[in-house]
Amino acid sequence: MAFDFDTPTNRLKTDSIRWDITHSKEVLPLWVADMDFKSPPCVIQALNDRVQQGIYGYTHSPNQMNRMIADYLQEQYQWTIDPDWIVILPSVVSGLYTVVQQLTSKDDGVLVPNPVYHHLRLACTTANRSLQEMPLVLKEGRWVLPSDLFSEIVSAKTKLALFCNPQNPGSTVYTRDELKEFGNFCVQNDLWICSDEIHAGLVLAEDRKHIPLASISKEISGRTVTLMSLNKTFNFPGIGLAWAIAENPELRKAMQVGLHQTIAPPSLLAYTATMVAMKEGEPWRKALIEYLRKNRALIQERIDSIARLSLDKMEGSYLAWIDCTELKNQNPYQLLLDAGLATSPGSQFGRDQFVRLNFGTQRSRLNNALDIIQKACS
């Protein structure tokens, strides 16, 4: 089946965070990480069918849900888990905040990569935990962990390490050896691990595949909470859900604190969308990956032609992490915004001289964005 990713979608006045927040038709918003593509036809049809039933009462997680997730992870990543290890959550973000609050105390330290998705940092500062940064190093076009600095960063107060794979915003898809080194370091230093793997289904590099950190060894699995969701891959974050996977029952118990009390459960439509995506969405996902690969190639070609900008390899997801250091501009985000393009400011992720560009959009829009960048930065 052919899928249409090229036809422009109109998201103005749809209460879209990305499209409505600029309050201007003159600004092209390629910032927040949701895509401009319609969700897979199978998801749209399943949601339509569920809506037509006409009754939307209180719901519980379907009895087959955990087994479906376990089977999906086995099929996609060759990761064998017990369905009982799964805790259904409303979102990965709520899982991040729960992990920090429940697995650390006020005086504890948390290891957090830099750059990284801002909610990993906010989960620590909101809970008044000490944030200990792991500065990622750009090596051969990949943002890698500073293994030679691990022993210097960790302290007696460090209790938890937050991790992101594929990396956001840097897009690195970590290798088995890289994961093993980091996981073993955490085991040796008696650290809990929380691995945000929401972009697992969006690996673009042909020579990489997603490997769940907890799949590396039983020792690492026993210390790890893995957070996953199909919200990003199948583009339904507005109705989606997430799950935590923890082999250790102590960690599973921690992830259930507040569920159905202060943390709302997913909606019945979230279960509908997620289950049909697992069951029938793979052809659409594969077509999406091919489209995003072509977008990635276009970005690489255009950015390489601008002398003072540079990019990493963009191994995973649909986020381009653009280095603007050589522009010698104090605020590259504002420079592009004034020119008509809204990106995510690098300061949000811990690196002021970068911007993050969402290329999960139609190629015509992406070309418009690249024209704006070229004009503003040349």
PDB file of N, CA, C and O in Angstrom, residues 295-359:
ATOM      1  N   ASN A 295      14.140  13.082   3.743  1.00  0.00           N
ATOM      2  CA  ASN A 295      14.178  14.407   4.380  1.00  0.00           C
ATOM      3  C   ASN A 295      15.533  14.657   5.031  1.00  0.00           C
ATOM      4  O   ASN A 295      16.099  15.748   4.940  1.00  0.00           O
ATOM      5  N   ARG A 296      16.036  13.620   5.680  1.00  0.00           N
ATOM      6  CA  ARG A 296      17.346  13.728   6.329  1.00  0.00           C
ATOM      7  C   ARG A 296      18.440  14.033   5.312  1.00  0.00           C
ATOM      8  O   ARG A 296      19.315  14.888   5.545  1.00  0.00           O
ATOM      9  N   ALA A 297      18.414  13.346   4.185  1.00  0.00           N
ATOM     10  CA  ALA A 297      19.414  13.576   3.139  1.00  0.00           C
ATOM     11  C   ALA A 297      19.328  14.997   2.599  1.00  0.00           C
ATOM     12  O   ALA A 297      20.358  15.640   2.329  1.00  0.00           O
ATOM     13  N   LEU A 298      18.108  15.500   2.455  1.00  0.00           N
ATOM     14  CA  LEU A 298      17.914  16.864   1.987  1.00  0.00           C
ATOM     15  C   LEU A 298      18.505  17.868   2.971  1.00  0.00           C
ATOM     16  O   LEU A 298      19.210  18.810   2.577  1.00  0.00           O
ATOM     17  N   ILE A 299      18.237  17.667   4.263  1.00  0.00           N
ATOM     18  CA  ILE A 299      18.783  18.565   5.290  1.00  0.00           C
ATOM     19  C   ILE A 299      20.302  18.537   5.272  1.00  0.00           C
ATOM     20  O   ILE A 299      20.969  19.575   5.327  1.00  0.00           O
ATOM     21  N   GLN A 300      20.860  17.336   5.202  1.00  0.00           N
ATOM     22  CA  GLN A 300      22.318  17.207   5.219  1.00  0.00           C
ATOM     23  C   GLN A 300      22.943  17.964   4.054  1.00  0.00           C
ATOM     24  O   GLN A 300      23.935  18.702   4.211  1.00  0.00           O
ATOM     25  N   GLU A 301      22.350  17.803   2.880  1.00  0.00           N
ATOM     26  CA  GLU A 301      22.877  18.471   1.688  1.00  0.00           C
ATOM     27  C   GLU A 301      22.793  19.997   1.829  1.00  0.00           C
ATOM     28  O   GLU A 301      23.762  20.712   1.539  1.00  0.00           O
ATOM     29  N   ARG A 302      21.653  20.488   2.289  1.00  0.00           N
ATOM     30  CA  ARG A 302      21.460  21.939   2.357  1.00  0.00           C
ATOM     31  C   ARG A 302      22.288  22.577   3.475  1.00  0.00           C
ATOM     32  O   ARG A 302      22.890  23.636   3.288  1.00  0.00           O
ATOM     33  N   ILE A 303      22.323  21.932   4.630  1.00  0.00           N
ATOM     34  CA  ILE A 303      23.082  22.500   5.753  1.00  0.00           C
ATOM     35  C   ILE A 303      24.580  22.445   5.462  1.00  0.00           C
ATOM     36  O   ILE A 303      25.332  23.366   5.810  1.00  0.00           O
ATOM     37  N   ASP A 304      25.034  21.384   4.803  1.00  0.00           N
ATOM     38  CA  ASP A 304      26.457  21.283   4.446  1.00  0.00           C
ATOM     39  C   ASP A 304      26.887  22.414   3.517  1.00  0.00           C
ATOM     40  O   ASP A 304      28.078  22.752   3.449  1.00  0.00           O
ATOM     41  N   SER A 305      25.939  22.983   2.794  1.00  0.00           N
ATOM     42  CA  SER A 305      26.274  24.061   1.860  1.00  0.00           C
ATOM     43  C   SER A 305      26.376  25.422   2.553  1.00  0.00           C
ATOM     44  O   SER A 305      26.771  26.402   1.931  1.00  0.00           O
ATOM     45  N   ILE A 306      26.007  25.474   3.838  1.00  0.00           N
ATOM     46  CA  ILE A 306      26.094  26.725   4.598  1.00  0.00           C
ATOM     47  C   ILE A 306      27.345  26.651   5.471  1.00  0.00           C
ATOM     48  O   ILE A 306      27.412  25.838   6.407  1.00  0.00           O
ATOM     49  N   ALA A 307      28.311  27.469   5.190  1.00  0.00           N
ATOM     50  CA  ALA A 307      29.655  27.317   5.753  1.00  0.00           C
ATOM     51  C   ALA A 307      29.679  27.316   7.271  1.00  0.00           C
ATOM     52  O   ALA A 307      30.485  26.632   7.888  1.00  0.00           O
ATOM     53  N   ARG A 308      28.813  28.058   7.912  1.00  0.00           N
ATOM     54  CA  ARG A 308      28.923  28.235   9.359  1.00  0.00           C
ATOM     55  C   ARG A 308      27.950  27.370  10.162  1.00  0.00           C
ATOM     56  O   ARG A 308      27.795  27.581  11.366  1.00  0.00           O
ATOM     57  N   LEU A 309      27.345  26.405   9.528  1.00  0.00           N
ATOM     58  CA  LEU A 309      26.454  25.478  10.219  1.00  0.00           C
ATOM     59  C   LEU A 309      26.962  24.052  10.047  1.00  0.00           C
ATOM     60  O   LEU A 309      27.613  23.733   9.057  1.00  0.00           O
ATOM     61  N   SER A 310      26.637  23.194  11.014  1.00  0.00           N
ATOM     62  CA  SER A 310      27.033  21.789  10.893  1.00  0.00           C
ATOM     63  C   SER A 310      26.009  20.899  11.582  1.00  0.00           C
ATOM     64  O   SER A 310      25.223  21.349  12.426  1.00  0.00           O
ATOM     65  N   LEU A 311      26.053  19.606  11.231  1.00  0.00           N
ATOM     66  CA  LEU A 311      25.093  18.624  11.710  1.00  0.00           C
ATOM     67  C   LEU A 311      25.792  17.352  12.160  1.00  0.00           C
ATOM     68  O   LEU A 311      26.894  17.040  11.706  1.00  0.00           O
ATOM     69  N   ASP A 312      25.119  16.603  13.042  1.00  0.00           N
ATOM     70  CA  ASP A 312      25.583  15.251  13.339  1.00  0.00           C
ATOM     71  C   ASP A 312      24.980  14.292  12.301  1.00  0.00           C
ATOM     72  O   ASP A 312      24.393  14.724  11.314  1.00  0.00           O
ATOM     73  N   LYS A 313      25.108  12.994  12.545  1.00  0.00           N
ATOM     74  CA  LYS A 313      24.704  12.004  11.546  1.00  0.00           C
ATOM     75  C   LYS A 313      23.201  11.755  11.486  1.00  0.00           C
ATOM     76  O   LYS A 313      22.727  11.077  10.580  1.00  0.00           O
ATOM     77  N   MET A 314      22.448  12.258  12.474  1.00  0.00           N
ATOM     78  CA  MET A 314      20.982  12.072  12.492  1.00  0.00           C
ATOM     79  C   MET A 314      20.621  10.588  12.337  1.00  0.00           C
ATOM     80  O   MET A 314      19.981  10.178  11.374  1.00  0.00           O
ATOM     81  N   GLU A 315      21.063   9.778  13.289  1.00  0.00           N
ATOM     82  CA  GLU A 315      20.870   8.329  13.193  1.00  0.00           C
ATOM     83  C   GLU A 315      19.436   7.906  13.491  1.00  0.00           C
ATOM     84  O   GLU A 315      18.982   6.864  13.014  1.00  0.00           O
ATOM     85  N   GLY A 316      18.734   8.690  14.320  1.00  0.00           N
ATOM     86  CA  GLY A 316      17.389   8.297  14.698  1.00  0.00           C
ATOM     87  C   GLY A 316      16.468   9.480  14.898  1.00  0.00           C
ATOM     88  O   GLY A 316      16.912  10.595  15.142  1.00  0.00           O
ATOM     89  N   SER A 317      15.173   9.240  14.774  1.00  0.00           N
ATOM     90  CA  SER A 317      14.108  10.215  14.953  1.00  0.00           C
ATOM     91  C   SER A 317      14.065  11.220  13.806  1.00  0.00           C
ATOM     92  O   SER A 317      14.717  11.046  12.779  1.00  0.00           O
ATOM     93  N   TYR A 318      13.282  12.274  13.979  1.00  0.00           N
ATOM     94  CA  TYR A 318      13.093  13.273  12.916  1.00  0.00           C
ATOM     95  C   TYR A 318      13.492  14.649  13.417  1.00  0.00           C
ATOM     96  O   TYR A 318      12.844  15.649  13.131  1.00  0.00           O
ATOM     97  N   LEU A 319      14.596  14.695  14.162  1.00  0.00           N
ATOM     98  CA  LEU A 319      15.050  15.929  14.791  1.00  0.00           C
ATOM     99  C   LEU A 319      16.486  16.223  14.365  1.00  0.00           C
ATOM    100  O   LEU A 319      17.390  15.421  14.601  1.00  0.00           O
ATOM    101  N   ALA A 320      16.682  17.364  13.726  1.00  0.00           N
ATOM    102  CA  ALA A 320      18.017  17.784  13.303  1.00  0.00           C
ATOM    103  C   ALA A 320      18.585  18.733  14.351  1.00  0.00           C
ATOM    104  O   ALA A 320      17.995  19.766  14.653  1.00  0.00           O
ATOM    105  N   TRP A 321      19.747  18.382  14.891  1.00  0.00           N
ATOM    106  CA  TRP A 321      20.411  19.154  15.952  1.00  0.00           C
ATOM    107  C   TRP A 321      21.514  19.961  15.272  1.00  0.00           C
ATOM    108  O   TRP A 321      22.588  19.451  14.993  1.00  0.00           O
ATOM    109  N   ILE A 322      21.218  21.222  14.981  1.00  0.00           N
ATOM    110  CA  ILE A 322      22.078  22.045  14.136  1.00  0.00           C
ATOM    111  C   ILE A 322      23.010  22.900  14.981  1.00  0.00           C
ATOM    112  O   ILE A 322      22.570  23.671  15.834  1.00  0.00           O
ATOM    113  N   ASP A 323      24.297  22.765  14.722  1.00  0.00           N
ATOM    114  CA  ASP A 323      25.323  23.525  15.443  1.00  0.00           C
ATOM    115  C   ASP A 323      25.509  24.883  14.757  1.00  0.00           C
ATOM    116  O   ASP A 323      25.940  24.962  13.607  1.00  0.00           O
ATOM    117  N   CYS A 324      25.191  25.952  15.497  1.00  0.00           N
ATOM    118  CA  CYS A 324      25.270  27.320  14.963  1.00  0.00           C
ATOM    119  C   CYS A 324      26.427  28.106  15.574  1.00  0.00           C
ATOM    120  O   CYS A 324      26.477  29.347  15.448  1.00  0.00           O
ATOM    121  N   THR A 325      27.362  27.421  16.229  1.00  0.00           N
ATOM    122  CA  THR A 325      28.430  28.092  16.961  1.00  0.00           C
ATOM    123  C   THR A 325      29.196  29.078  16.085  1.00  0.00           C
ATOM    124  O   THR A 325      29.504  30.207  16.499  1.00  0.00           O
ATOM    125  N   GLU A 326      29.495  28.661  14.852  1.00  0.00           N
ATOM    126  CA  GLU A 326      30.319  29.494  13.973  1.00  0.00           C
ATOM    127  C   GLU A 326      29.589  30.719  13.436  1.00  0.00           C
ATOM    128  O   GLU A 326      30.201  31.593  12.822  1.00  0.00           O
ATOM    129  N   LEU A 327      28.290  30.820  13.677  1.00  0.00           N
ATOM    130  CA  LEU A 327      27.574  32.040  13.290  1.00  0.00           C
ATOM    131  C   LEU A 327      27.998  33.237  14.126  1.00  0.00           C
ATOM    132  O   LEU A 327      27.806  34.383  13.734  1.00  0.00           O
ATOM    133  N   LYS A 328      28.545  32.934  15.325  1.00  0.00           N
ATOM    134  CA  LYS A 328      28.940  33.995  16.254  1.00  0.00           C
ATOM    135  C   LYS A 328      27.746  34.874  16.601  1.00  0.00           C
ATOM    136  O   LYS A 328      27.853  36.093  16.750  1.00  0.00           O
ATOM    137  N   ASN A 329      26.586  34.240  16.753  1.00  0.00           N
ATOM    138  CA  ASN A 329      25.361  34.948  17.112  1.00  0.00           C
ATOM    139  C   ASN A 329      24.932  34.498  18.498  1.00  0.00           C
ATOM    140  O   ASN A 329      24.878  33.291  18.776  1.00  0.00           O
ATOM    141  N   GLN A 330      24.621  35.424  19.374  1.00  0.00           N
ATOM    142  CA  GLN A 330      24.297  35.076  20.754  1.00  0.00           C
ATOM    143  C   GLN A 330      23.013  34.260  20.862  1.00  0.00           C
ATOM    144  O   GLN A 330      22.840  33.501  21.817  1.00  0.00           O
ATOM    145  N   ASN A 331      22.117  34.412  19.904  1.00  0.00           N
ATOM    146  CA  ASN A 331      20.824  33.735  19.989  1.00  0.00           C
ATOM    147  C   ASN A 331      20.383  33.250  18.608  1.00  0.00           C
ATOM    148  O   ASN A 331      19.550  33.875  17.948  1.00  0.00           O
ATOM    149  N   PRO A 332      20.931  32.128  18.133  1.00  0.00           N
ATOM    150  CA  PRO A 332      20.559  31.621  16.799  1.00  0.00           C
ATOM    151  C   PRO A 332      19.083  31.280  16.689  1.00  0.00           C
ATOM    152  O   PRO A 332      18.492  31.405  15.605  1.00  0.00           O
ATOM    153  N   TYR A 333      18.472  30.864  17.779  1.00  0.00           N
ATOM    154  CA  TYR A 333      17.030  30.592  17.768  1.00  0.00           C
ATOM    155  C   TYR A 333      16.253  31.853  17.381  1.00  0.00           C
ATOM    156  O   TYR A 333      15.371  31.810  16.515  1.00  0.00           O
ATOM    157  N   GLN A 334      16.587  32.978  18.005  1.00  0.00           N
ATOM    158  CA  GLN A 334      15.883  34.222  17.717  1.00  0.00           C
ATOM    159  C   GLN A 334      16.175  34.708  16.297  1.00  0.00           C
ATOM    160  O   GLN A 334      15.302  35.263  15.621  1.00  0.00           O
ATOM    161  N   LEU A 335      17.398  34.474  15.851  1.00  0.00           N
ATOM    162  CA  LEU A 335      17.767  34.837  14.487  1.00  0.00           C
ATOM    163  C   LEU A 335      16.839  34.170  13.477  1.00  0.00           C
ATOM    164  O   LEU A 335      16.322  34.818  12.548  1.00  0.00           O
ATOM    165  N   LEU A 336      16.606  32.866  13.656  1.00  0.00           N
ATOM    166  CA  LEU A 336      15.743  32.132  12.733  1.00  0.00           C
ATOM    167  C   LEU A 336      14.277  32.497  12.935  1.00  0.00           C
ATOM    168  O   LEU A 336      13.510  32.575  11.963  1.00  0.00           O
ATOM    169  N   LEU A 337      13.874  32.725  14.177  1.00  0.00           N
ATOM    170  CA  LEU A 337      12.486  33.116  14.434  1.00  0.00           C
ATOM    171  C   LEU A 337      12.167  34.441  13.754  1.00  0.00           C
ATOM    172  O   LEU A 337      11.114  34.602  13.127  1.00  0.00           O
ATOM    173  N   ASP A 338      13.079  35.390  13.863  1.00  0.00           N
ATOM    174  CA  ASP A 338      12.887  36.688  13.209  1.00  0.00           C
ATOM    175  C   ASP A 338      12.815  36.539  11.687  1.00  0.00           C
ATOM    176  O   ASP A 338      12.189  37.348  11.006  1.00  0.00           O
ATOM    177  N   ALA A 339      13.465  35.481  11.164  1.00  0.00           N
ATOM    178  CA  ALA A 339      13.456  35.246   9.717  1.00  0.00           C
ATOM    179  C   ALA A 339      12.228  34.458   9.263  1.00  0.00           C
ATOM    180  O   ALA A 339      12.009  34.293   8.059  1.00  0.00           O
ATOM    181  N   GLY A 340      11.439  33.948  10.230  1.00  0.00           N
ATOM    182  CA  GLY A 340      10.203  33.264   9.882  1.00  0.00           C
ATOM    183  C   GLY A 340      10.184  31.769  10.136  1.00  0.00           C
ATOM    184  O   GLY A 340       9.306  31.064   9.626  1.00  0.00           O
ATOM    185  N   LEU A 341      11.137  31.260  10.936  1.00  0.00           N
ATOM    186  CA  LEU A 341      11.187  29.827  11.232  1.00  0.00           C
ATOM    187  C   LEU A 341      11.294  29.604  12.737  1.00  0.00           C
ATOM    188  O   LEU A 341      12.243  30.077  13.377  1.00  0.00           O
ATOM    189  N   ALA A 342      10.348  28.869  13.302  1.00  0.00           N
ATOM    190  CA  ALA A 342      10.386  28.527  14.726  1.00  0.00           C
ATOM    191  C   ALA A 342      11.017  27.153  14.898  1.00  0.00           C
ATOM    192  O   ALA A 342      10.480  26.144  14.430  1.00  0.00           O
ATOM    193  N   THR A 343      12.166  27.116  15.545  1.00  0.00           N
ATOM    194  CA  THR A 343      12.829  25.869  15.923  1.00  0.00           C
ATOM    195  C   THR A 343      12.757  25.743  17.448  1.00  0.00           C
ATOM    196  O   THR A 343      12.186  26.599  18.123  1.00  0.00           O
ATOM    197  N   SER A 344      13.337  24.706  17.985  1.00  0.00           N
ATOM    198  CA  SER A 344      13.483  24.612  19.446  1.00  0.00           C
ATOM    199  C   SER A 344      14.846  25.168  19.825  1.00  0.00           C
ATOM    200  O   SER A 344      15.866  24.774  19.236  1.00  0.00           O
ATOM    201  N   PRO A 345      14.904  26.102  20.788  1.00  0.00           N
ATOM    202  CA  PRO A 345      16.194  26.696  21.153  1.00  0.00           C
ATOM    203  C   PRO A 345      17.105  25.690  21.836  1.00  0.00           C
ATOM    204  O   PRO A 345      16.657  24.875  22.653  1.00  0.00           O
ATOM    205  N   GLY A 346      18.386  25.754  21.507  1.00  0.00           N
ATOM    206  CA  GLY A 346      19.342  24.833  22.108  1.00  0.00           C
ATOM    207  C   GLY A 346      19.428  24.952  23.608  1.00  0.00           C
ATOM    208  O   GLY A 346      19.741  23.973  24.298  1.00  0.00           O
ATOM    209  N   SER A 347      19.140  26.143  24.151  1.00  0.00           N
ATOM    210  CA  SER A 347      19.188  26.340  25.602  1.00  0.00           C
ATOM    211  C   SER A 347      18.236  25.405  26.323  1.00  0.00           C
ATOM    212  O   SER A 347      18.464  25.037  27.478  1.00  0.00           O
ATOM    213  N   GLN A 348      17.174  25.013  25.655  1.00  0.00           N
ATOM    214  CA  GLN A 348      16.205  24.095  26.240  1.00  0.00           C
ATOM    215  C   GLN A 348      16.832  22.738  26.548  1.00  0.00           C
ATOM    216  O   GLN A 348      16.383  22.020  27.441  1.00  0.00           O
ATOM    217  N   PHE A 349      17.890  22.405  25.814  1.00  0.00           N
ATOM    218  CA  PHE A 349      18.526  21.097  25.950  1.00  0.00           C
ATOM    219  C   PHE A 349      19.916  21.175  26.580  1.00  0.00           C
ATOM    220  O   PHE A 349      20.598  20.161  26.692  1.00  0.00           O
ATOM    221  N   GLY A 350      20.334  22.394  26.938  1.00  0.00           N
ATOM    222  CA  GLY A 350      21.612  22.566  27.609  1.00  0.00           C
ATOM    223  C   GLY A 350      22.739  23.049  26.729  1.00  0.00           C
ATOM    224  O   GLY A 350      23.886  23.107  27.183  1.00  0.00           O
ATOM    225  N   ARG A 351      22.462  23.414  25.460  1.00  0.00           N
ATOM    226  CA  ARG A 351      23.497  23.896  24.544  1.00  0.00           C
ATOM    227  C   ARG A 351      22.966  25.134  23.807  1.00  0.00           C
ATOM    228  O   ARG A 351      22.184  25.016  22.860  1.00  0.00           O
ATOM    229  N   ASP A 352      23.409  26.314  24.228  1.00  0.00           N
ATOM    230  CA  ASP A 352      22.842  27.565  23.718  1.00  0.00           C
ATOM    231  C   ASP A 352      23.076  27.795  22.234  1.00  0.00           C
ATOM    232  O   ASP A 352      22.278  28.466  21.580  1.00  0.00           O
ATOM    233  N   GLN A 353      24.159  27.281  21.689  1.00  0.00           N
ATOM    234  CA  GLN A 353      24.530  27.590  20.306  1.00  0.00           C
ATOM    235  C   GLN A 353      23.996  26.578  19.285  1.00  0.00           C
ATOM    236  O   GLN A 353      24.502  26.484  18.173  1.00  0.00           O
ATOM    237  N   PHE A 354      22.951  25.860  19.675  1.00  0.00           N
ATOM    238  CA  PHE A 354      22.309  24.901  18.778  1.00  0.00           C
ATOM    239  C   PHE A 354      20.831  25.262  18.618  1.00  0.00           C
ATOM    240  O   PHE A 354      20.264  25.976  19.442  1.00  0.00           O
ATOM    241  N   VAL A 355      20.232  24.761  17.563  1.00  0.00           N
ATOM    242  CA  VAL A 355      18.782  24.752  17.431  1.00  0.00           C
ATOM    243  C   VAL A 355      18.362  23.347  17.001  1.00  0.00           C
ATOM    244  O   VAL A 355      19.131  22.627  16.365  1.00  0.00           O
ATOM    245  N   ARG A 356      17.140  22.966  17.373  1.00  0.00           N
ATOM    246  CA  ARG A 356      16.612  21.662  16.977  1.00  0.00           C
ATOM    247  C   ARG A 356      15.477  21.875  15.979  1.00  0.00           C
ATOM    248  O   ARG A 356      14.506  22.574  16.264  1.00  0.00           O
ATOM    249  N   LEU A 357      15.603  21.248  14.824  1.00  0.00           N
ATOM    250  CA  LEU A 357      14.628  21.387  13.746  1.00  0.00           C
ATOM    251  C   LEU A 357      13.868  20.072  13.572  1.00  0.00           C
ATOM    252  O   LEU A 357      14.464  19.009  13.406  1.00  0.00           O
ATOM    253  N   ASN A 358      12.552  20.147  13.605  1.00  0.00           N
ATOM    254  CA  ASN A 358      11.697  18.984  13.391  1.00  0.00           C
ATOM    255  C   ASN A 358      11.495  18.787  11.889  1.00  0.00           C
ATOM    256  O   ASN A 358      10.869  19.608  11.230  1.00  0.00           O
ATOM    257  N   PHE A 359      12.031  17.695  11.338  1.00  0.00           N
ATOM    258  CA  PHE A 359      11.847  17.456   9.913  1.00  0.00           C
ATOM    259  C   PHE A 359      10.806  16.372   9.630  1.00  0.00           C
ATOM    260  O   PHE A 359      10.743  15.806   8.525  1.00  0.00           O
TER     261      PHE A 359
END
